[in-house]
Coordinates of C-alpha atoms in Angstrom, one line a residue:
X297 CA 4.4 -77.4 0.7
X298 CA 3.0 -77.0 4.3
X299 CA 3.6 -73.7 6.0
X300 CA 5.6 -75.4 8.8
X301 CA 8.1 -76.8 6.3
X302 CA 8.5 -73.5 4.6
X303 CA 9.0 -71.8 7.9
X304 CA 11.7 -74.4 8.9
X305 CA 13.5 -73.9 5.6
X306 CA 13.5 -70.2 6.0
X307 CA 14.9 -70.4 9.5
X308 CA 17.6 -72.8 8.2
X309 CA 18.6 -70.3 5.6
X310 CA 18.8 -67.5 8.1
X311 CA 20.9 -69.7 10.5
X312 CA 23.2 -70.5 7.5
X313 CA 23.7 -66.8 6.7
X314 CA 24.4 -65.9 10.3
X315 CA 26.7 -68.9 11.0
X316 CA 30.1 -67.8 12.2
X317 CA 32.2 -70.9 12.1
X318 CA 33.0 -73.5 9.5
X319 CA 31.6 -76.5 11.5
X320 CA 28.2 -74.9 11.8
X321 CA 28.2 -73.9 8.2
X322 CA 29.0 -77.4 7.1
X323 CA 26.3 -78.9 9.3
X324 CA 23.7 -76.6 8.0
X325 CA 24.8 -77.2 4.5
X326 CA 24.4 -81.0 5.0
X327 CA 20.9 -80.5 6.4
X328 CA 19.9 -78.3 3.4
X329 CA 21.3 -81.0 1.0
X330 CA 19.3 -83.7 2.8
X331 CA 16.2 -81.5 2.6
X332 CA 16.6 -81.0 -1.1
X333 CA 17.2 -84.7 -1.7
X334 CA 14.0 -85.6 0.3
X335 CA 12.0 -83.0 -1.7
X336 CA 13.3 -84.4 -5.0
X337 CA 12.5 -88.0 -4.0
X338 CA 9.0 -87.0 -2.9
X339 CA 8.4 -85.1 -6.1
X340 CA 9.6 -87.8 -8.5
X341 CA 8.5 -90.9 -6.6
X342 CA 5.1 -92.5 -6.8
X343 CA 5.9 -94.4 -3.6
X344 CA 5.1 -92.4 -0.4
X345 CA 8.2 -91.3 1.5
X346 CA 7.9 -92.4 5.2
X347 CA 8.1 -89.5 7.7
X348 CA 10.2 -91.5 10.1
X349 CA 12.8 -92.0 7.3
X350 CA 12.7 -88.2 6.7
X351 CA 13.5 -87.7 10.4
X352 CA 16.4 -90.2 10.3
X353 CA 17.9 -88.5 7.2
X354 CA 17.7 -85.1 8.8
X355 CA 19.2 -86.3 12.1
X356 CA 22.0 -88.0 10.2
X357 CA 22.7 -84.9 8.2
X358 CA 22.9 -82.8 11.3
X359 CA 25.4 -85.1 12.9
X360 CA 27.4 -86.0 9.9
X361 CA 29.2 -82.7 9.1

């Protein structure tokens, strides 16, 4: 996994641990679930996963919770 992705995942975990309110925690949890789903799809799929779709999923997860 690229260093930038690992860095972003680490920052997300720190933000989750430091979150004070339920709304922020739920939004961060949704983003983490989306990231895990994307990683699983990429790992198990022989079809490349388009980067623009990754962005759309992450944006939707951030706004959905």
